[in-house]
Coordinates of C-alpha atoms in Angstrom, one line a residue:
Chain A
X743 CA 41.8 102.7 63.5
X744 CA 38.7 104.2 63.2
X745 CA 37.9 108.0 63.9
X746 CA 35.5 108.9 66.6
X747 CA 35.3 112.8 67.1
X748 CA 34.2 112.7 70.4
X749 CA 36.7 111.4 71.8
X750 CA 39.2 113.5 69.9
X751 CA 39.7 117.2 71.5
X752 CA 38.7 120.3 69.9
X753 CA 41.6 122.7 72.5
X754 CA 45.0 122.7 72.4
X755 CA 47.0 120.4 75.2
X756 CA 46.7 121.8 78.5
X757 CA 50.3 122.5 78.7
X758 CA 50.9 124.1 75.4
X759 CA 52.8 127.4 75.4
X760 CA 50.3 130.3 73.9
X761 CA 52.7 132.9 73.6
X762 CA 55.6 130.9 72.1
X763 CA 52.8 129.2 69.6
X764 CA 51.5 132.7 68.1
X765 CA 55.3 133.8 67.8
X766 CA 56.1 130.9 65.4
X767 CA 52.9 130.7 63.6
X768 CA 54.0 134.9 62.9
X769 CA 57.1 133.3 61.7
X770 CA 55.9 130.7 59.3
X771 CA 53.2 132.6 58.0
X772 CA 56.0 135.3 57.0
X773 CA 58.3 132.3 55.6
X774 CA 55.3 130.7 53.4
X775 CA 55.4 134.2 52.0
X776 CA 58.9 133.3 50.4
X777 CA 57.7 129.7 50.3
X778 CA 55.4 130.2 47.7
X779 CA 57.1 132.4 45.8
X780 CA 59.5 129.3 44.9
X781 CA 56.9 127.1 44.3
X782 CA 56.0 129.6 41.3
X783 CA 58.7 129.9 39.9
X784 CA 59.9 126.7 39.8
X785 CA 56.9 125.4 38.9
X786 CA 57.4 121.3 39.5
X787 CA 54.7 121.0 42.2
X788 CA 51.3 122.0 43.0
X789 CA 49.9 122.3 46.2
X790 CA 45.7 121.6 47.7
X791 CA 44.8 122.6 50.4
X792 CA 40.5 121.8 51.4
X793 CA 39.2 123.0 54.5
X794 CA 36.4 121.4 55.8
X795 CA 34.1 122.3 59.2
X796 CA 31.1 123.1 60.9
X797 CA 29.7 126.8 60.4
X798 CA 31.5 128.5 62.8
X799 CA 34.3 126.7 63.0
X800 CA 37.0 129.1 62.0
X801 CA 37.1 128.7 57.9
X802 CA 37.7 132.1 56.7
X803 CA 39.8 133.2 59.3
X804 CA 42.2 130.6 58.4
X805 CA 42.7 131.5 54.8
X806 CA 43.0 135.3 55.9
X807 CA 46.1 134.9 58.8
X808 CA 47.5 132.0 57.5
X809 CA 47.0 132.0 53.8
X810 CA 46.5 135.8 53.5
X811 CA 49.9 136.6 53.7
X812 CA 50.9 135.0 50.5
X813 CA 50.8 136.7 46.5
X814 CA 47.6 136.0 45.4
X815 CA 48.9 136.0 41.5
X816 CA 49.7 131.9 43.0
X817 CA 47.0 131.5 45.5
X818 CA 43.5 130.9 44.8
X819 CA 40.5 130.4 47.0
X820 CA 37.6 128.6 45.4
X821 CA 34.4 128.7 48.1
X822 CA 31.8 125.5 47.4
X823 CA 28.3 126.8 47.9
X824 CA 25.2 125.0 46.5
X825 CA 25.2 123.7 43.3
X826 CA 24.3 125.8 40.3
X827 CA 22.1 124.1 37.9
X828 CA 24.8 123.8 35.4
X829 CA 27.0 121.8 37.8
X830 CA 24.3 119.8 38.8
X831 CA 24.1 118.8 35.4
X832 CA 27.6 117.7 35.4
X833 CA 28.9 115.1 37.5
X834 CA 29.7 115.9 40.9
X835 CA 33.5 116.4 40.6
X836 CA 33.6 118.6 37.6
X837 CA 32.9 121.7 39.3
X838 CA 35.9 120.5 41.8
X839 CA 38.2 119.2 39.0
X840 CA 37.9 122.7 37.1
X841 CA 39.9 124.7 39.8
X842 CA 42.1 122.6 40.6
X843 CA 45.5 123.6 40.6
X844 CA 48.4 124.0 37.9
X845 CA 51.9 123.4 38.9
X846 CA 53.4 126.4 41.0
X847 CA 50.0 127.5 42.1
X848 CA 48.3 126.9 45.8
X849 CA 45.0 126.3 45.8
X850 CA 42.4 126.6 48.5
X851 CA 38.8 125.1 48.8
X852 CA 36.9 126.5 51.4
X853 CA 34.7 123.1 51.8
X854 CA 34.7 120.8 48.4
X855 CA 34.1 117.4 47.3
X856 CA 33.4 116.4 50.7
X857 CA 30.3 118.9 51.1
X858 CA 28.7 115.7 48.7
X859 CA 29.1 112.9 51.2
X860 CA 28.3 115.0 54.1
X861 CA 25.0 117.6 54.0
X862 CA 23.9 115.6 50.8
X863 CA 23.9 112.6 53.4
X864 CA 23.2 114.2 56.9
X865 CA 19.8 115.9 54.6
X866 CA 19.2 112.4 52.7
X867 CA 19.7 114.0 49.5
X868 CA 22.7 110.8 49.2
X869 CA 21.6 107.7 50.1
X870 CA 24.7 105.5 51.3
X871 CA 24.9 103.3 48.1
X872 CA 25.7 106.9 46.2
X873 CA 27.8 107.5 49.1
X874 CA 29.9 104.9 48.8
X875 CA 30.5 105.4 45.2
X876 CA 31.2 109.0 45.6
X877 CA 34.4 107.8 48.0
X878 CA 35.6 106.0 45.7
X879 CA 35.0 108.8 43.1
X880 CA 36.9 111.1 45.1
X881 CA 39.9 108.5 46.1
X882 CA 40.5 107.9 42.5
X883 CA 40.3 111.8 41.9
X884 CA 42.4 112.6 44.5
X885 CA 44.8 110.1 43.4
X886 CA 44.9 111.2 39.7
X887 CA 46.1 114.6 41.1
X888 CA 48.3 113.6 43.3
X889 CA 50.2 111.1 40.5
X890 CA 49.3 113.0 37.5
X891 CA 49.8 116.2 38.4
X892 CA 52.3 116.5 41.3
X893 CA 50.0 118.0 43.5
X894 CA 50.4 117.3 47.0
X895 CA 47.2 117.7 49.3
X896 CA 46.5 118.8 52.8
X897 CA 43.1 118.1 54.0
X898 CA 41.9 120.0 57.1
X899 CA 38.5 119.2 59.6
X900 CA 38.7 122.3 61.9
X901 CA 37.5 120.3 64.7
X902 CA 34.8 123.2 67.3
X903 CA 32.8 121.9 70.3
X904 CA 29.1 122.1 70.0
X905 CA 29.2 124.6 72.7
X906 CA 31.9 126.8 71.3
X907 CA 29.9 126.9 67.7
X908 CA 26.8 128.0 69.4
X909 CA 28.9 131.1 71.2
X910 CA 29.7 132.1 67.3
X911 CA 26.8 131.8 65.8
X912 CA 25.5 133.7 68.8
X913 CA 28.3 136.6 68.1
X914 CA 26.8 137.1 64.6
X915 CA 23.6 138.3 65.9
X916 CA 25.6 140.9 68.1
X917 CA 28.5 142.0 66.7
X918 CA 28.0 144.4 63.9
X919 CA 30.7 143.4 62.0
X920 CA 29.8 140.0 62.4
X921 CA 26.3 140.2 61.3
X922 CA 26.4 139.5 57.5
X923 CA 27.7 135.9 58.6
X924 CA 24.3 135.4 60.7
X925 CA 22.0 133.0 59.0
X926 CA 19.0 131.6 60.6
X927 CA 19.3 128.4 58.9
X928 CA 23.0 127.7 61.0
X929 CA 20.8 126.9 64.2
X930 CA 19.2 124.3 62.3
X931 CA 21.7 122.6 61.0
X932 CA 23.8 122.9 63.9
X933 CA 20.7 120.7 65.7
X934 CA 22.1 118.1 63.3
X935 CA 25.1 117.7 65.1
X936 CA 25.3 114.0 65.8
X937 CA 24.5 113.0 62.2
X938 CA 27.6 115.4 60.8
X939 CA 29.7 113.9 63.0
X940 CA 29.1 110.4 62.0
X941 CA 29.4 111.7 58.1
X942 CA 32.6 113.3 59.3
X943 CA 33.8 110.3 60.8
X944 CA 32.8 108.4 57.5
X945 CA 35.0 110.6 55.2
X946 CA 37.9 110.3 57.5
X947 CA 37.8 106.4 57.7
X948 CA 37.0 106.3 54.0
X949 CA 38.8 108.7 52.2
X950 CA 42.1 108.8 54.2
X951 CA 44.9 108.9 51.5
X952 CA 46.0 111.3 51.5
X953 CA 45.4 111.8 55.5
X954 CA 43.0 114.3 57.1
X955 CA 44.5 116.8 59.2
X956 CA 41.8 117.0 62.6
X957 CA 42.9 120.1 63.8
X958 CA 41.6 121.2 67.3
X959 CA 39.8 124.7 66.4
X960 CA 37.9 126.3 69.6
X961 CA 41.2 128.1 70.1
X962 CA 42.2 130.0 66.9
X963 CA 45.8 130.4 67.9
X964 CA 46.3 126.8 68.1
X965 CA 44.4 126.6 65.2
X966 CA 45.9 128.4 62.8
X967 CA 49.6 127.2 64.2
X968 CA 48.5 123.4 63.1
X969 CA 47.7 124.4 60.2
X970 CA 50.6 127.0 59.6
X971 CA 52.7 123.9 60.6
X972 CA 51.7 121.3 57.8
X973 CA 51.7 124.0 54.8
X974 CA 55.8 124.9 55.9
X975 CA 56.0 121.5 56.3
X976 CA 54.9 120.5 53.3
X977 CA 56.6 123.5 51.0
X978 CA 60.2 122.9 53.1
X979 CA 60.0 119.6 52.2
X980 CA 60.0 119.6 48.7
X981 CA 63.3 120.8 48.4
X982 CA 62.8 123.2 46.3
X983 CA 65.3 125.2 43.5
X984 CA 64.8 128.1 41.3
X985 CA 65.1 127.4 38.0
X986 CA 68.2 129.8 37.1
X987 CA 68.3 131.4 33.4
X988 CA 66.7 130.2 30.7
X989 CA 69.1 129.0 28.0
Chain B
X575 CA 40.5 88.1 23.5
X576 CA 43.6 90.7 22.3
X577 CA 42.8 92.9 19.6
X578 CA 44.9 92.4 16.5
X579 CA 44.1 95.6 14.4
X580 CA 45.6 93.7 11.5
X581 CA 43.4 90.8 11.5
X582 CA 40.2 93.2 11.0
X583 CA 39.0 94.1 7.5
X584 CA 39.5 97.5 7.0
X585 CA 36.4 97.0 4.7
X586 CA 32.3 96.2 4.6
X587 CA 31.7 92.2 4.2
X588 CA 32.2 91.4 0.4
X589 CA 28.3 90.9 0.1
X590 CA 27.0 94.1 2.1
X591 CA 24.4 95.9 0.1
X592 CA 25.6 99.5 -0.2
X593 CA 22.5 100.8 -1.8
X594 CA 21.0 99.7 1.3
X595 CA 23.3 100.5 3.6
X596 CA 23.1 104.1 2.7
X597 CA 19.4 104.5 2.4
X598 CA 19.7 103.3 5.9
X599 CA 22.0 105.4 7.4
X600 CA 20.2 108.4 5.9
X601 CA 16.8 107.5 7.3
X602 CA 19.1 107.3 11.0
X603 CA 20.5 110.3 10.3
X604 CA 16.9 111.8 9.8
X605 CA 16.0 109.7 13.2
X606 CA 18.6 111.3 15.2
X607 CA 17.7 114.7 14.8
X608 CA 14.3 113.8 16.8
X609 CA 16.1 111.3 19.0
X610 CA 18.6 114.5 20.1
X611 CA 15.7 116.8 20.6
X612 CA 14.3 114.2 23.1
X613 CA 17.6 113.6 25.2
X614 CA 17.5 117.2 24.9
X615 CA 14.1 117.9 26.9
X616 CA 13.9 115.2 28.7
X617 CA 17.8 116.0 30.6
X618 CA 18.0 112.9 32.1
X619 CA 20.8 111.3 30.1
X620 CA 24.3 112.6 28.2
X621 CA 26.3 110.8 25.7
X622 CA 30.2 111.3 25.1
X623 CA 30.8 110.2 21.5
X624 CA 34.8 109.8 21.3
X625 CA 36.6 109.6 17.7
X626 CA 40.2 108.2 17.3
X627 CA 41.7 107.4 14.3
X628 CA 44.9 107.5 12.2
X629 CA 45.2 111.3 10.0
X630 CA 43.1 110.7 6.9
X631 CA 41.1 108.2 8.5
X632 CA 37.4 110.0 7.8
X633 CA 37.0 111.9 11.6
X634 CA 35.8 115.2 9.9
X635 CA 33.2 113.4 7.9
X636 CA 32.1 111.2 10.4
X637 CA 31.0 114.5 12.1
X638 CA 29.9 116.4 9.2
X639 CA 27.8 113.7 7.8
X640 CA 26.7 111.6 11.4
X641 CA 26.4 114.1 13.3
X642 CA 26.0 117.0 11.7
X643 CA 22.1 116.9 11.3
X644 CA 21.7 117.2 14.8
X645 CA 20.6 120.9 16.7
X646 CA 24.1 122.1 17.7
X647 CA 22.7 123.6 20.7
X648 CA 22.7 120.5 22.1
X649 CA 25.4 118.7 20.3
X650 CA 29.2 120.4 20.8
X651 CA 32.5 119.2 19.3
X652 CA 35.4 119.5 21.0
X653 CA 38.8 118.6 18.5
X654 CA 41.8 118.2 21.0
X655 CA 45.1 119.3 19.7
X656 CA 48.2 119.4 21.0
X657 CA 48.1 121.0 25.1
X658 CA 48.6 124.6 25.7
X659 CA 50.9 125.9 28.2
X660 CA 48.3 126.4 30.7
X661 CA 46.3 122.7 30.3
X662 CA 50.2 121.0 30.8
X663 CA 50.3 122.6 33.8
X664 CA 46.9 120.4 34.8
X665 CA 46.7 116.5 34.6
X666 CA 45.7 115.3 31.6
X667 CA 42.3 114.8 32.1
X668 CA 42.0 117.9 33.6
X669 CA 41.2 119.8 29.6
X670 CA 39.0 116.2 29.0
X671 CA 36.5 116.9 32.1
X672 CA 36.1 120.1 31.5
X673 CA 34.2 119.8 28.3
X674 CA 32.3 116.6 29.5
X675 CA 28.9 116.4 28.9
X676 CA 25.9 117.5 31.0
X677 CA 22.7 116.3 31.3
X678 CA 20.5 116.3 28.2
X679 CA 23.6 117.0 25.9
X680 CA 25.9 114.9 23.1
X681 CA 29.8 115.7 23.2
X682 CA 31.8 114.7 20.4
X683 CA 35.3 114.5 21.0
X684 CA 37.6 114.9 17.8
X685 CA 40.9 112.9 19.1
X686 CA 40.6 113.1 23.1
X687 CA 42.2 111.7 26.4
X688 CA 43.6 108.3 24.4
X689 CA 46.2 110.8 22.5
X690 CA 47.3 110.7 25.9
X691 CA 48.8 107.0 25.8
X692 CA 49.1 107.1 21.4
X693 CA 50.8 109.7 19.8
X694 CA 52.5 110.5 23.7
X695 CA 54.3 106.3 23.5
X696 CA 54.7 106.8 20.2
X697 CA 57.2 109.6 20.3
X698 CA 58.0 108.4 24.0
X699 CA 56.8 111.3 25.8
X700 CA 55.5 109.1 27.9
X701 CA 57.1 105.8 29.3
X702 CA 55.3 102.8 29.9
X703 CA 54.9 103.3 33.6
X704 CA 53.2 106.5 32.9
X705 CA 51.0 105.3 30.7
X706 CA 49.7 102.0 32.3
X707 CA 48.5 104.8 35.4
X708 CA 47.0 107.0 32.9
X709 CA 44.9 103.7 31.7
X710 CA 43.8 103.3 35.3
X711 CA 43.2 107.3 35.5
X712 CA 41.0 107.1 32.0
X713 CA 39.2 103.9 33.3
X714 CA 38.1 105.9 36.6
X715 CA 37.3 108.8 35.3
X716 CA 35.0 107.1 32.2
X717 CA 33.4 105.2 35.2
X718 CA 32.8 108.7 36.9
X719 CA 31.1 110.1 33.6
X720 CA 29.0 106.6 33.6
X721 CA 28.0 106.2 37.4
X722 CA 27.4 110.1 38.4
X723 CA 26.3 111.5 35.4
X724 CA 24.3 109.0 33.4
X725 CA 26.6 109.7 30.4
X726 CA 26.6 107.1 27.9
X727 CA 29.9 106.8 26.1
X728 CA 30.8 105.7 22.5
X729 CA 34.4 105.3 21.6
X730 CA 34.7 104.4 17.6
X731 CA 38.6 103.5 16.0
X732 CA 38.5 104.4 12.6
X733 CA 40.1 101.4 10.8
X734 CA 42.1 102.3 7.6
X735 CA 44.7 100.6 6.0
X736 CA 47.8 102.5 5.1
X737 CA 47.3 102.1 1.2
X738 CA 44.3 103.8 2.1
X739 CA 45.8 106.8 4.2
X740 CA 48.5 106.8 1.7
X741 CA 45.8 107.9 -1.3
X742 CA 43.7 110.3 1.0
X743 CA 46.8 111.8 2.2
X744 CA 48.3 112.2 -1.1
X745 CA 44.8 113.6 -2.5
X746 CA 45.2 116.5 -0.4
X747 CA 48.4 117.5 -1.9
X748 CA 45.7 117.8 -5.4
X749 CA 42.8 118.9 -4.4
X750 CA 42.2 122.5 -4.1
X751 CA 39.7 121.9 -1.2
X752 CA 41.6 119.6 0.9
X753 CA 45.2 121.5 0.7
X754 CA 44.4 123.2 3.9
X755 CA 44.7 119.6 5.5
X756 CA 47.7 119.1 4.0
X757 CA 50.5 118.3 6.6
X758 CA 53.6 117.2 5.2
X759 CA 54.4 115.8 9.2
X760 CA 51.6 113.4 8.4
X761 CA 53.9 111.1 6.3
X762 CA 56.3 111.1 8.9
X763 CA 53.7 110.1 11.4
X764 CA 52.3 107.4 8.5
X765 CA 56.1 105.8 8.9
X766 CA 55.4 105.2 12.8
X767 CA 52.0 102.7 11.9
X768 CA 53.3 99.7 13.3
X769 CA 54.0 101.4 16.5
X770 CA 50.7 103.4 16.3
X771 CA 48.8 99.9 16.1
X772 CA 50.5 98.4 18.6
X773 CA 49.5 101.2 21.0
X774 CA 45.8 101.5 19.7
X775 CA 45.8 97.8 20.5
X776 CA 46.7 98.6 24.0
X777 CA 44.3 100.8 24.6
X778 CA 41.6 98.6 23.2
X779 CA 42.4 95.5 25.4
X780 CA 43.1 98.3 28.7
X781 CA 40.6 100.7 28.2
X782 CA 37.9 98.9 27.4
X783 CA 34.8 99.3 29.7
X784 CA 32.8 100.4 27.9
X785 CA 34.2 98.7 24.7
X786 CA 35.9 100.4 21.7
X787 CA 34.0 99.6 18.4
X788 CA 36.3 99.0 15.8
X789 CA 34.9 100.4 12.6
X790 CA 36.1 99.7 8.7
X791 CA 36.5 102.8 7.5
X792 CA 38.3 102.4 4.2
X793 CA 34.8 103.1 2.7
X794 CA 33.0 106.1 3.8
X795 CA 29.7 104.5 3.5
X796 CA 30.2 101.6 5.9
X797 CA 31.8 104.0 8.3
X798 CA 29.0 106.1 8.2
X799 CA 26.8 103.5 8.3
X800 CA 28.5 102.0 11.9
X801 CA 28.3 104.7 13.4
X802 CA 24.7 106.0 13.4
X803 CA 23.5 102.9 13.9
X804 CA 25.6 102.5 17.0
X805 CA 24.2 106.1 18.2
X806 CA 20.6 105.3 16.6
X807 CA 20.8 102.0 19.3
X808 CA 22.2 103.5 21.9
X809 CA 19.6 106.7 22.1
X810 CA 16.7 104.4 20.8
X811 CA 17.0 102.0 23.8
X812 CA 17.1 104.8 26.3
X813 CA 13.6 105.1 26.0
X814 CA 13.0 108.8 26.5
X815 CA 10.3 110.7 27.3
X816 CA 8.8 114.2 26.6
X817 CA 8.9 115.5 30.2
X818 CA 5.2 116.8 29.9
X819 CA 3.8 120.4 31.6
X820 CA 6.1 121.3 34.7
X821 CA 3.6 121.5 37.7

């Protein structure tokens, strides 16, 4: 069934219990510690995580609570900015393709592939014929790392009101510490709204294997649970061993 | 139609002027230094030139004496040997992309992603499950070069017969400046043709878009020939243009 974002919400369910959330996400995050540490050693699987959102919408303060707390020797974090001119001479997956990740390493895209089906499209940069053959671009990518390379991927859209990325974009002009995060140029894109969503909505319906993770983000506690909860999830799952002495 | 490799010559048509034939290919070779320097400025276009062929077959020459006129600043070879530790840890193509052409460039590979599903079968590293996915995987990702990069791909087989492997491969055990190639594995791999052609043959009728040129390569000459006038074709009907004064 198709997405449709507005009717999805972006706060956790009225009823959901705050206190006893933030006390297992503290738990989890201290077990992916441990988690990952297997995942290295035995070295079988590798793990993808791309996060995807609005500015505002919570990116960075994901990968430091939840992902922060694990060794860095087997996490990475690769941040997508524009182009360079070199990888705009390459197609528009080699820059992606290049850090992806080995077996027994995590890695972490802070926006990705998906940044070329949605500014590139919301600015008209990609018309939709491009569009479309980027999809299938990145379905056949995803799949080539998923069956080629044991790499299991979780795709997050940290999912903010309008209203609630305004009041952060607003805080970077006040609080000090927030500052270097203020760009002029957020306002205007953020008058863009509608047109994101629909590109949003497009990458979901079209690019849904594996699935997108629409995680309800104006609360950060609820936010970072979700996402706590898939990555322990995921890494329990997988049954894990270590290897035992070499012979 | 199915390839059969051993229904193809090996050598030139009986009545193929040689004389001519080489005049020729030195006037293209002359032709392709130019024709580089244009795909070079201009930076619209990028060609993948991929070499497979048994041991002894002529890849080294094809390079030195092709390709080898050509400004290397815009022409880089890349010989794949066997993986390192750190590129099996990736999927297969992952060591391929990353040396994939951008815009304005040639890229010759020296053995490449193929060896994947040929020396891989032929030892039975890899099953035949694997390998008909990783025929899907290469025909995505040679579409990706195509569509999003505008990168022309040439794949040559170099077509020897054993007799003639047999002599070249033997003349390195003589000659003072071919010992360095010598590789006394290489007769045990010459043992394993059969099974080698059946699995150049699957490539050819799997991997076939765009198509594999099949080139008789018992005689240096006609090999030669081949394949700068396939490259001469290909960058001749691209029809480039100086870019002219940026404004």
């Amino acid at each position: 069934m198709a997405v449709r974002l507005n009717e999805i919400s972006t706060r956790a369910p009225e009823d959901f219990d705050k206190k006893q959330a933030k006390e297992k996400t503290a738990r989890m995050v201290e077990e992916l510690d441990d988690l990952q540490n297997l995942l290295f050693a035995e070295g079988k699987h590798s793990v993808l995580i791309i996060i995807q959102g609005m500015d505002g919408s919570g990116k960075d303060g994901v990968i430091r609570n939840v992902l922060g707390n694990m060794n860095p020797q087997g996490v990475t974090v690769k941040s997508y900015k524009a182009p360079t001119q070199e990888e705009l001479s390459h197609d528009f997956l080699w820059r992606i393709h290049a850090a992806a990740p080995g077996k027994g390493m995590i890695q972490v895209f802070n926006r990705s592939h998906y940044e070329d089906i949605l500014v590139t499209r919301v600015h008209k940069w990609c018309d939709d014929e491009t569009a479309v053959k980027r999809m299938r671009a990145i379905n056949e990518f995803e799949k080539l790392l998923q069956e080629h390379n044991n790499t299991h991927i979780l795709k997050f859209y940290l999912h903010v009101s309008p209203e609630e990325q305004h009041e952060r974009l607003s805080e970077r002009m006040k609080d000090p510490a927030k500052m270097w995060k203020y760009n002029e140029k957020d306002f205007e894109e953020a008058k863009l709204w509608d047109i994101y969503m629909k590109m949003y909505e497009d990458c979901f319906n079209n690019c849904n294997n594996p699935e997108w993770t629409i995680v309800p983000s104006d609360q950060n506690w609820y936010k970072e649970y979700i996402i706590a909860s898939k990555l322990h999830t995921l890494l329990k799952g997988l049954n894990m061993q270590f290897p035992g002495l070499k012979k």
